[in-house]
Amino acid sequence: MLTFGRWLSILSLLAGIWVVTVLVCLLYGMEPITLSEAAQIFWAKFYSGDQASIDSSRSVILLDVRLPRVLLAGVVGGALASVGVTLQALLRNPLADPFVIGISSGTALGVVLSILTGLNLSVWGFSALPVFGFSGALLTLMFLYRLARIHGRISVQTLLLGGVILNAMLSAVIMFITYMVDANRVLGIFYWLMGNLGSLELKALGVVIIYVMIGMVALFRIARGLNLLALGEEAAVTLGLDAERTKRAAFFASALLTGAVVSVSGLISFVGIMIPHVLRTLIGPDHRLLLPASILGGGIFLMSADTLARTLIAPTEIPVGIITALCGGPFFLILLRRGRMKFSGS
Amino acid sequence: MGTRSIRGTISFLLIVITSLVFLPLSVFAESITITDDLGRSVSLEKPAERIVSLAPGLTEILFSLGLGSRIVGVTDYCNYPPEALTKTKIGGLNPNIEKILILHPDLVVGVAGRFQQENLARFERFRIPYIVVDPVSLEKIFQTVLILGKITGRSEMAAENVRHLRNRLEQIRQSSRSESPPRLLYVVDDDPLISVGKGSYLDDLIRDAGGINITGGIAKPYPLVSMEYVIRENPQVIILATDADRKLTDIQKRRWDRWSSLAAVHDKRIYKVDRDLLNRPGPRILEGLEELAGLLHPVSTSDSDR
């Protein structure tokens, strides 16, 4: 039973860990920065304005390189994990995640196409990539939805299998495009597809956060509906839920979140599948708690993974998608083997 | 009776002996043997007449030797000289063997690397003479020119060209020698940031042009580089590799503005270069090198002009 006290204490604990992770990731790097130095830099930047006393390159590294990157990892990880939670409840299947059912690939295809066709416009100084990504994600989801809709009802199994197949097809299209383009650009697209969080400005991060916020608010509003849907659609309808509306909202929010984050980070696997499972095991399946907890947990995981990605073999970086798969995979397999992975609490 | 027949026999023997001595020699004189960069020895009966090139750089070398009319097939990427665009295309990285067979080449030239083993097996099976070169440094590019010159019967022209290239290289090296070589960041791709490390020959070129490649210590030819490292190394010059049209998107143009603490950004020393000039192991590489040296040492070159 979820009480407000339990809700608050678990989320405060996770929020605390989230903040500590941000701090550690900000200080840790090939150029270590001490806590007091960081405090000085922040103080000089945001309060006193006195830049003279601090080392300017360290200030740039902390504020312009690491800060947007760590925050972006927090946002992307949270978004991917929350989409994972939603899709798992919706499809009543533990394997669902934006990556597995092809939404990520749909987004990536949209982005790759927009980069190659030169439609990589900037609107009011912001990159329009999230819009292209969102379109790719939404088209993919709408196609899946239509595919799985038989006699007015969604066949969950068809949707999941269709998604896996669609993912394979979309990946093939991306591979084909990569193969066909000018050899000079292959490497860039290849690295981008493996996940990269390093090149966003604080300003552009703000835009991503706006998209993500809208998606998350939409998800919070249907958290209770997700609880009911996880029991099964018939049960949910019996209990008075407008199942179709909840599903539509969930799909739309999932597409928005995936489109916004994949378009700026590339393909990062395992966050959306692993974090919800771990947290479900730890704190139970109630989505009113699981959803915000996954947002925080996904952020913590991806911030840590990205810090490893940029420090392990510095000054070279490892694409972060490799780290998440290498860290997440074995962990996931152990959970699976121990049989501790519960899908629904019912 | 005796003398006549003896004389006849002797002259017959002489003819036989002469032909035995000189006939094989004349065959040897026409056949050409070279050793390619895989250590294989390849022989042709006569200079190659129908050549297929599997790399843009090799196409440029062949054209520079005046062999344009003997080229029968090129890759999709061969865009220089413009005449190369009129040649039959045989595909991209992985060439189409059927198209090559139809062209009846008497020589195929390719570079080491991807698809090298597949190509070897294929061309050996169809008994098409195949040369693999590995022009990974300026010196190796010169060697490649000489090899291609020899197999096409243009040895003298090749030697002359190489002499010119060497002189030009020496001039560039002389004029770009500097007490404090500028630190340079070479940007292959900017999102994510990819640069050139040890083992790429851009790294050598930067040294020849009198600069210090800040990512030269990374033991990977095309590494993903952390921005933190760039900030710390603080390059004085940033070179962006672009297509031949040298155009940047708005986003690319603005991308570096935010790093105003970098000396290169502050001094507005961010330049574009045509990546085909520098990435392509052909004779135009000296043009690229000259340009690079000019960008690194703007003052010293204008001094030498005076």
XYZ file of C-alpha atoms in Angstrom:
652
model
C 0.000 0.000 0.000
C 1.376 3.326 -1.033
C 1.206 5.927 1.712
C 2.205 9.513 1.265
C 4.972 9.082 3.848
C 6.492 6.163 1.948
C 6.130 8.040 -1.356
C 7.854 11.097 0.056
C 10.668 9.277 1.816
C 11.604 7.092 -1.156
C 11.538 9.995 -3.582
C 13.511 12.265 -1.237
C 16.132 9.561 -0.858
C 16.420 9.159 -4.639
C 16.444 12.909 -5.168
C 19.273 13.139 -2.635
C 21.284 10.488 -4.495
C 20.510 12.324 -7.763
C 21.946 15.579 -6.423
C 25.043 13.863 -5.030
C 25.556 12.135 -8.395
C 25.376 15.469 -10.191
C 28.006 16.897 -7.851
C 30.362 13.934 -8.114
C 30.052 13.829 -11.905
C 30.742 17.572 -12.096
C 33.932 17.262 -10.051
C 35.211 14.056 -11.578
C 37.009 14.135 -14.912
C 40.398 14.220 -16.580
C 40.858 17.622 -14.964
C 39.753 16.998 -11.350
C 38.082 19.977 -9.706
C 37.772 20.195 -5.939
C 34.508 20.986 -4.223
C 35.744 24.315 -2.895
C 37.082 25.284 -6.295
C 33.737 24.431 -7.868
C 31.960 26.498 -5.227
C 34.252 29.432 -5.999
C 33.552 29.122 -9.717
C 29.792 28.976 -9.223
C 29.956 31.879 -6.775
C 31.956 34.005 -9.176
C 29.692 33.198 -12.090
C 26.276 33.599 -10.554
C 26.713 35.997 -7.608
C 29.792 38.145 -7.407
C 30.625 38.328 -11.108
C 34.274 38.557 -10.099
C 35.974 36.338 -12.692
C 39.492 37.545 -11.970
C 40.264 35.251 -9.055
C 39.513 31.988 -10.852
C 41.208 29.887 -13.510
C 39.182 30.577 -16.635
C 39.773 27.254 -18.365
C 38.621 25.345 -15.290
C 35.583 27.558 -15.109
C 34.799 26.779 -18.762
C 35.314 23.052 -18.198
C 32.993 23.047 -15.194
C 30.249 25.379 -16.424
C 30.250 24.971 -20.205
C 31.505 21.443 -20.735
C 30.462 19.388 -17.728
C 27.348 21.110 -16.427
C 25.244 20.822 -19.635
C 26.526 17.330 -20.180
C 25.752 16.003 -16.703
C 22.325 17.632 -16.660
C 21.567 16.298 -20.133
C 22.501 12.789 -18.970
C 20.136 13.253 -16.035
C 17.291 14.355 -18.311
C 17.876 11.734 -21.017
C 18.221 8.898 -18.507
C 15.055 9.984 -16.738
C 13.082 10.292 -19.946
C 14.174 6.901 -21.278
C 13.384 5.178 -17.980
C 9.947 6.786 -17.726
C 9.096 5.726 -21.268
C 10.240 2.218 -20.342
C 7.919 2.148 -17.333
C 4.997 3.390 -19.402
C 5.442 0.963 -22.264
C 5.913 -1.980 -19.907
C 2.638 -1.174 -18.172
C 0.840 -0.510 -21.419
C 2.014 -3.658 -23.156
C 2.040 -5.729 -19.975
C 5.363 -7.061 -21.060
C 8.683 -6.783 -19.238
C 10.656 -6.450 -22.471
C 9.035 -3.261 -23.704
C 11.256 -0.213 -23.921
C 11.637 2.608 -26.459
C 14.691 0.928 -27.928
C 13.262 -2.583 -28.282
C 10.013 -1.662 -30.000
C 11.614 0.620 -32.529
C 10.676 4.112 -31.332
C 14.313 4.995 -30.765
C 15.239 3.749 -34.229
C 12.338 5.690 -35.722
C 13.655 8.808 -34.033
C 17.208 8.101 -35.148
C 16.036 7.621 -38.718
C 14.229 10.961 -38.621
C 17.345 12.650 -37.298
C 19.762 10.991 -39.734
C 17.479 11.932 -42.626
C 17.245 15.529 -41.488
C 21.013 15.802 -41.119
C 21.651 14.308 -44.549
C 19.034 16.233 -46.466
C 20.275 19.462 -44.967
C 16.894 20.056 -43.357
C 18.796 20.441 -40.120
C 17.322 23.897 -39.720
C 17.597 26.084 -36.757
C 14.435 27.747 -35.540
C 14.965 30.866 -33.447
C 18.533 29.805 -32.969
C 17.602 26.353 -31.736
C 18.240 23.166 -33.573
C 15.030 21.693 -34.942
C 16.362 18.162 -34.542
C 14.015 17.306 -31.637
C 11.080 18.095 -33.927
C 12.373 15.703 -36.582
C 13.090 13.134 -33.905
C 9.601 13.509 -32.473
C 8.069 13.102 -35.939
C 10.058 9.916 -36.477
C 9.040 8.575 -33.076
C 5.383 9.498 -33.507
C 5.161 8.002 -37.013
C 6.699 4.781 -35.752
C 4.300 4.564 -32.829
C 1.265 5.441 -34.955
C 2.211 2.787 -37.461
C 2.585 0.217 -34.674
C -0.699 1.283 -33.137
C -2.528 0.867 -36.448
C -0.828 -2.438 -37.066
C -1.883 -3.840 -33.710
C -5.422 -2.471 -33.780
C -7.726 -5.321 -34.645
C -11.511 -4.824 -34.431
C -11.045 -1.648 -32.479
C -8.815 -3.187 -29.847
C -5.093 -3.164 -29.416
C -3.427 -6.552 -29.509
C -0.531 -6.162 -27.133
C 1.322 -9.129 -28.511
C 1.046 -7.910 -32.099
C 2.265 -4.503 -31.025
C 5.312 -5.910 -29.280
C 6.273 -8.335 -32.033
C 5.542 -5.727 -34.691
C 7.758 -3.320 -32.773
C 10.677 -5.740 -32.670
C 10.368 -6.340 -36.408
C 9.944 -2.643 -37.128
C 13.070 -1.949 -35.091
C 15.031 -4.400 -37.245
C 13.676 -2.811 -40.430
C 14.381 0.755 -39.320
C 17.895 -0.219 -38.241
C 18.421 -1.724 -41.679
C 17.307 1.529 -43.315
C 19.706 3.504 -41.103
C 22.517 1.089 -41.971
C 21.697 1.400 -45.652
C 21.790 5.196 -45.478
C 25.048 5.111 -43.549
C 26.482 2.754 -46.136
C 25.391 4.919 -49.046
C 26.481 8.347 -47.822
C 29.778 9.971 -48.496
C 32.506 7.950 -46.795
C 33.634 11.087 -44.965
C 30.449 11.280 -42.935
C 30.102 7.630 -42.018
C 32.255 7.913 -38.910
C 30.284 10.846 -37.496
C 26.921 9.149 -37.974
C 28.319 5.898 -36.627
C 29.610 7.483 -33.415
C 26.414 9.493 -33.044
C 24.284 6.361 -33.285
C 26.243 4.780 -30.444
C 25.138 7.492 -28.060
C 26.743 10.821 -27.313
C 25.833 13.403 -24.687
C 28.729 15.769 -25.113
C 27.789 18.490 -27.516
C 24.809 20.398 -26.229
C 24.696 23.993 -25.083
C 22.914 24.987 -21.907
C 20.436 26.927 -24.046
C 19.614 23.928 -26.243
C 19.368 21.816 -23.116
C 16.604 24.159 -21.977
C 14.598 23.337 -25.102
C 15.004 19.604 -24.532
C 13.901 20.036 -20.927
C 10.720 21.798 -22.052
C 9.800 18.891 -24.364
C 10.625 16.394 -21.638
C 8.601 18.272 -19.013
C 5.488 18.217 -21.196
C 5.895 14.489 -21.739
C 6.449 13.778 -18.067
C 3.485 15.828 -16.900
C 1.332 13.872 -19.340
C 2.645 10.629 -17.890
C 2.057 11.701 -14.287
C -1.538 12.474 -15.134
C -2.138 8.917 -16.289
C -0.053 7.172 -13.606
C -3.140 5.804 -11.901
C -4.522 4.682 -15.252
C -1.278 2.822 -15.900
C -1.765 0.955 -12.618
C -5.135 -0.234 -13.828
C -3.901 -1.035 -17.342
C -1.114 -3.167 -15.907
C -3.835 -5.379 -14.415
C -5.261 -6.018 -17.843
C -7.407 -3.953 -20.097
C -10.725 -5.605 -19.261
C -10.175 -5.156 -15.550
C -9.215 -1.562 -16.152
C -12.371 -0.826 -18.117
C -14.480 -2.571 -15.481
C -12.923 -0.302 -12.900
C -14.077 2.717 -14.883
C -10.975 3.667 -16.877
C -11.208 5.196 -20.333
C -8.582 2.753 -21.559
C -8.267 4.053 -25.108
C -7.712 7.607 -23.971
C -5.108 6.570 -21.435
C -3.313 4.523 -24.073
C -3.353 7.391 -26.549
C -1.941 9.777 -23.979
C 0.714 7.254 -23.033
C 1.783 6.700 -26.633
C 1.879 10.380 -27.422
C 3.918 11.191 -24.319
C 6.278 8.289 -25.040
C 6.856 9.516 -28.574
C 7.479 13.058 -27.373
C 9.957 11.974 -24.695
C 11.813 9.531 -26.924
C 11.917 11.959 -29.837
C 13.243 14.783 -27.693
C 16.029 12.839 -26.031
C 17.152 10.454 -28.781
C 17.506 13.351 -31.193
C 20.115 14.946 -28.948
C 21.784 11.846 -27.539
C 21.685 9.095 -30.163
C 20.790 5.523 -29.359
C 21.343 4.675 -25.714
C 20.120 1.208 -24.846
C 19.235 -0.559 -21.599
C 18.298 2.504 -19.538
C 14.629 2.173 -20.417
C 14.501 -1.534 -19.726
C 16.810 -1.923 -16.750
C 15.963 0.966 -14.436
C 12.195 0.272 -14.256
C 12.832 -3.387 -13.465
C 15.336 -2.704 -10.731
C 13.077 -0.123 -9.117
C 9.986 -2.280 -9.458
C 11.838 -4.979 -7.539
C 12.896 -2.503 -4.869
C 9.842 -0.307 -4.349
C 6.885 -2.097 -5.914
C 4.776 -1.593 -9.008
C 2.610 1.429 -8.137
C 3.159 3.865 -10.998
C 2.487 6.922 -8.874
C 5.768 6.090 -7.150
C 7.495 4.035 -9.835
C 7.268 6.745 -12.479
C 9.014 9.568 -10.600
C 11.437 7.084 -9.032
C 12.409 5.813 -12.501
C 12.970 9.348 -13.722
C 15.422 9.925 -10.887
C 16.958 6.445 -11.134
C 17.422 6.646 -14.912
C 19.139 9.994 -14.459
C 21.470 8.662 -11.778
C 22.411 5.665 -13.911
C 23.040 7.593 -17.117
C 24.986 10.396 -15.404
C 27.292 7.786 -13.869
C 27.623 5.863 -17.138
C 28.439 9.023 -19.075
C 31.064 10.066 -16.552
C 32.725 6.681 -17.088
C 32.386 7.174 -20.855
C 34.318 10.418 -20.807
C 36.982 9.443 -18.255
C 37.885 5.757 -18.715
C 40.192 6.245 -21.704
C 40.488 10.061 -21.648
C 41.218 12.166 -23.642
C 39.332 9.836 -25.992
C 35.710 9.130 -25.207
C 33.748 5.911 -25.369
C 30.270 6.251 -26.893
C 27.997 6.103 -23.850
C 25.673 3.519 -25.424
C 28.510 0.998 -25.139
C 28.881 1.703 -21.418
C 25.169 1.421 -20.641
C 24.923 -1.887 -22.489
C 28.084 -3.273 -20.869
C 27.081 -2.205 -17.342
C 23.386 -2.808 -17.717
C 23.439 -6.122 -19.548
C 25.182 -8.323 -16.966
C 23.277 -6.717 -14.090
C 20.049 -7.466 -15.858
C 21.065 -11.058 -16.556
C 21.902 -11.633 -12.891
C 18.487 -10.317 -11.851
C 16.892 -12.573 -14.425
C 18.810 -15.620 -13.245
C 17.917 -15.069 -9.619
C 14.295 -14.894 -10.599
C 13.848 -11.719 -8.627
C 12.464 -9.826 -11.528
C 8.848 -9.216 -10.902
C 6.834 -7.678 -13.624
C 3.636 -6.763 -11.940
C 2.916 -6.636 -8.263
C -0.488 -8.139 -8.572
C 80.088 -29.915 -101.123
C 81.691 -29.724 -97.685
C 82.343 -25.974 -97.273
C 78.909 -24.948 -98.412
C 77.075 -27.217 -96.140
C 79.354 -26.337 -93.231
C 78.834 -22.627 -93.876
C 75.100 -23.227 -94.109
C 75.120 -25.169 -90.873
C 77.154 -22.519 -89.092
C 74.911 -19.678 -90.219
C 71.876 -21.714 -89.222
C 73.391 -22.393 -85.814
C 74.258 -18.725 -85.445
C 70.695 -17.743 -86.153
C 69.424 -20.295 -83.679
C 71.885 -19.185 -80.996
C 71.203 -15.507 -81.548
C 67.506 -16.027 -81.380
C 67.896 -18.245 -78.285
C 69.889 -15.497 -76.593
C 67.923 -12.473 -77.718
C 64.363 -13.719 -78.054
C 63.817 -14.275 -74.330
C 65.584 -11.004 -73.636
C 63.178 -9.147 -75.856
C 60.278 -10.801 -74.021
C 61.775 -9.726 -70.686
C 62.294 -6.226 -71.941
C 58.596 -5.836 -72.569
C 57.233 -7.503 -69.457
C 57.035 -5.331 -66.351
C 57.280 -6.600 -62.803
C 56.592 -4.596 -59.690
C 56.241 -5.448 -56.010
C 53.139 -3.989 -54.401
C 52.687 -2.910 -50.788
C 51.501 -6.355 -49.729
C 54.842 -7.740 -50.966
C 53.195 -9.490 -53.918
C 55.005 -9.376 -57.199
C 52.820 -8.543 -60.159
C 53.952 -8.911 -63.781
C 52.413 -7.501 -66.922
C 53.414 -8.489 -70.455
C 53.174 -4.890 -71.563
C 52.291 -1.531 -69.960
C 48.731 -1.491 -68.663
C 46.241 -0.162 -71.209
C 42.887 -0.690 -69.538
C 43.078 0.336 -65.894
C 40.406 0.237 -63.193
C 41.098 2.410 -60.135
C 39.505 1.482 -56.805
C 40.438 4.688 -54.947
C 40.049 8.427 -55.655
C 43.680 9.134 -54.769
C 44.929 6.527 -57.233
C 42.673 7.948 -59.929
C 44.279 11.351 -59.366
C 47.772 9.871 -59.572
C 46.951 8.094 -62.842
C 45.569 11.293 -64.327
C 48.648 13.216 -63.189
C 50.747 10.752 -65.185
C 48.730 11.605 -68.282
C 46.980 8.246 -68.276
C 43.425 9.557 -68.383
C 42.672 7.825 -71.655
C 43.822 4.468 -70.286
C 41.481 4.534 -67.274
C 38.357 2.509 -67.992
C 36.716 2.412 -64.555
C 36.708 4.505 -61.362
C 34.821 4.525 -58.026
C 31.731 6.560 -57.204
C 33.955 8.847 -55.107
C 36.401 9.740 -57.888
C 35.494 13.381 -58.587
C 38.859 14.843 -59.566
C 39.956 15.823 -62.152
C 36.516 16.584 -63.634
C 37.284 14.175 -66.459
C 37.160 11.349 -63.892
C 33.419 11.950 -63.589
C 32.939 10.815 -67.195
C 34.500 7.392 -66.557
C 32.471 4.245 -65.935
C 31.636 3.876 -62.232
C 32.340 0.528 -60.637
C 30.839 1.199 -57.185
C 31.914 2.576 -53.826
C 33.856 0.941 -51.017
C 32.951 -2.542 -52.151
C 33.333 -2.536 -55.935
C 31.017 -4.400 -58.253
C 32.986 -7.302 -59.714
C 30.604 -7.830 -62.616
C 31.022 -4.274 -63.806
C 34.779 -4.617 -63.568
C 34.769 -7.869 -65.579
C 32.733 -6.266 -68.358
C 35.380 -3.540 -68.684
C 38.076 -6.188 -69.453
C 40.793 -4.414 -67.473
C 44.408 -5.501 -67.795
C 45.158 -3.892 -64.426
C 43.193 -3.085 -61.272
C 44.758 -0.814 -58.648
C 43.403 -0.527 -55.115
C 44.438 0.557 -51.633
C 44.977 -1.674 -48.602
C 42.277 -1.816 -45.975
C 38.634 -2.741 -46.142
C 37.674 -5.367 -48.730
C 41.354 -5.962 -49.522
C 41.157 -9.732 -48.916
C 37.870 -10.069 -50.796
C 39.304 -8.174 -53.734
C 42.493 -10.235 -53.740
C 40.518 -13.471 -53.868
C 38.206 -12.167 -56.574
C 40.801 -10.739 -58.906
C 43.017 -13.792 -58.530
C 40.108 -16.017 -59.421
C 39.405 -14.049 -62.575
C 43.146 -13.703 -63.363
C 43.051 -9.918 -63.448
C 46.391 -8.367 -62.419
C 45.738 -6.494 -59.163
C 48.050 -4.104 -57.332
C 47.475 -3.129 -53.711
C 49.179 0.032 -52.493
C 49.131 1.476 -48.992
C 49.848 5.206 -49.266
C 49.700 6.063 -45.557
C 52.415 8.727 -45.577
C 53.811 11.297 -47.979
C 56.775 9.036 -48.678
C 54.423 6.156 -49.482
C 52.422 8.402 -51.808
C 55.629 9.136 -53.718
C 56.369 5.397 -53.884
C 52.867 4.794 -55.175
C 53.402 7.304 -57.969
C 56.591 5.464 -58.944
C 54.902 2.037 -58.848
C 51.995 3.226 -60.984
C 54.440 4.929 -63.341
C 56.420 1.743 -63.809
C 53.472 -0.557 -64.448
C 52.094 1.817 -67.068
C 55.408 2.439 -68.808
C 55.662 6.022 -67.564
C 58.583 5.571 -65.195
C 60.400 8.698 -66.302
C 57.388 10.933 -65.994
C 56.629 9.452 -62.566
C 60.190 10.068 -61.399
C 59.983 13.647 -62.690
C 56.652 14.217 -60.910
C 57.990 12.806 -57.685
C 61.046 15.045 -57.932
C 58.732 18.046 -58.244
C 56.600 16.904 -55.324
C 59.677 16.387 -53.160
C 61.002 19.854 -53.965
C 57.684 21.393 -53.112
C 57.523 19.440 -49.849
C 61.005 20.612 -48.935
C 60.036 24.232 -49.661
C 56.948 23.970 -47.500
C 58.952 22.402 -44.688
C 61.562 25.152 -44.912
C 59.148 28.047 -44.956
C 56.964 26.711 -42.170
C 59.770 25.979 -39.758
C 59.053 27.934 -36.632
C 60.434 28.539 -33.167
C 57.049 28.098 -31.565
C 54.841 25.934 -33.785
C 51.143 26.741 -33.220
C 48.921 24.178 -31.490
C 46.230 22.946 -33.839
C 42.956 21.058 -33.542
C 41.900 19.274 -36.721
C 38.150 18.635 -36.749
C 37.068 15.689 -38.889
C 33.498 15.945 -37.667
C 32.131 18.247 -34.997
C 29.076 16.530 -33.551
C 30.347 14.386 -31.925
C 33.852 15.812 -32.008
C 36.195 13.578 -34.017
C 39.820 14.519 -34.572
C 42.998 12.946 -35.926
C 45.377 10.965 -33.732
C 48.547 8.981 -34.104
C 48.520 6.759 -37.178
C 46.427 9.039 -39.358
C 48.592 10.740 -41.870
C 46.912 14.049 -41.222
C 48.970 13.879 -38.020
C 52.164 13.722 -40.142
C 50.936 16.481 -42.449
C 50.304 18.813 -39.520
C 53.886 18.252 -38.408
C 55.168 18.885 -41.961
C 53.146 22.098 -42.070
C 54.884 23.261 -38.915
C 52.094 22.767 -36.399
C 51.458 20.706 -33.290
C 48.470 18.393 -33.466
C 46.960 18.590 -29.962
C 45.362 15.169 -30.403
C 48.529 13.639 -31.851
C 49.204 11.739 -28.635
C 46.018 9.692 -28.909
C 46.803 6.219 -30.227
C 43.799 6.009 -32.496
C 43.610 7.415 -36.030
C 40.168 9.051 -35.726
C 39.360 9.389 -32.011
C 36.238 10.759 -30.377
C 37.745 13.644 -28.395
C 36.487 15.045 -25.131
C 35.803 18.795 -25.171
C 37.420 19.065 -21.754
C 40.700 18.026 -23.320
C 40.350 20.623 -26.069
C 39.720 23.374 -23.500
C 42.758 22.304 -21.512
C 45.044 22.096 -24.542
C 43.715 25.443 -25.802
C 44.437 25.196 -29.555
C 45.594 28.376 -31.324
C 44.240 27.234 -34.683
C 41.180 25.122 -35.472
C 40.838 23.494 -38.888
C 37.417 22.254 -39.982
C 37.446 19.624 -42.724
C 34.655 20.316 -45.209
C 33.472 19.061 -48.582
C 35.005 20.511 -51.717
C 32.457 23.389 -51.717
C 33.748 24.499 -48.273
C 30.298 25.271 -46.979
C 29.277 25.102 -43.331
C 25.752 24.984 -41.950
C 24.644 27.775 -39.613
C 24.861 25.390 -36.708
C 28.415 24.424 -37.606
C 29.386 28.069 -37.944
C 28.093 28.952 -34.518
C 29.213 25.776 -32.813
C 32.638 27.102 -31.900
C 31.497 30.589 -30.845
C 30.505 29.399 -27.407
C 34.070 28.310 -26.599
C 35.303 31.883 -26.495
C 38.009 31.000 -23.977
C 39.886 29.099 -26.715
C 42.700 31.101 -28.277
C 41.632 30.006 -31.774
C 38.070 31.242 -31.240
C 39.216 34.444 -29.577
C 41.694 35.237 -32.387
C 39.221 34.098 -35.058
C 41.664 31.521 -36.360
C 39.111 28.888 -37.367
C 39.594 27.826 -40.975
C 37.970 25.503 -43.449
C 39.920 23.166 -45.677
C 38.743 20.894 -48.469
C 39.060 17.427 -46.961
C 39.630 15.900 -50.396
C 42.922 17.785 -50.601
C 44.251 16.478 -47.299
C 42.546 13.118 -46.840
C 43.241 11.806 -50.278
C 46.581 10.168 -50.947
C 47.176 11.764 -54.336
C 49.379 14.430 -55.914
C 47.115 17.268 -54.728
C 48.114 16.527 -51.145
C 50.931 19.047 -51.546
C 48.336 21.712 -52.393
C 46.539 20.819 -49.178
C 49.778 20.863 -47.227
C 50.707 24.256 -48.670
C 47.327 25.634 -47.663
C 47.619 24.175 -44.177
C 51.086 25.686 -43.756
C 49.755 29.046 -44.970
C 46.981 28.967 -42.380
C 49.384 28.035 -39.604
C 52.009 30.650 -40.498
C 50.221 33.596 -42.093
C 52.975 36.100 -41.293
C 55.996 34.059 -42.274
C 54.554 33.115 -45.686
C 53.699 36.709 -46.565
C 57.255 37.627 -45.533
C 58.718 35.078 -47.880
C 56.525 36.421 -50.679
C 58.105 39.826 -50.408
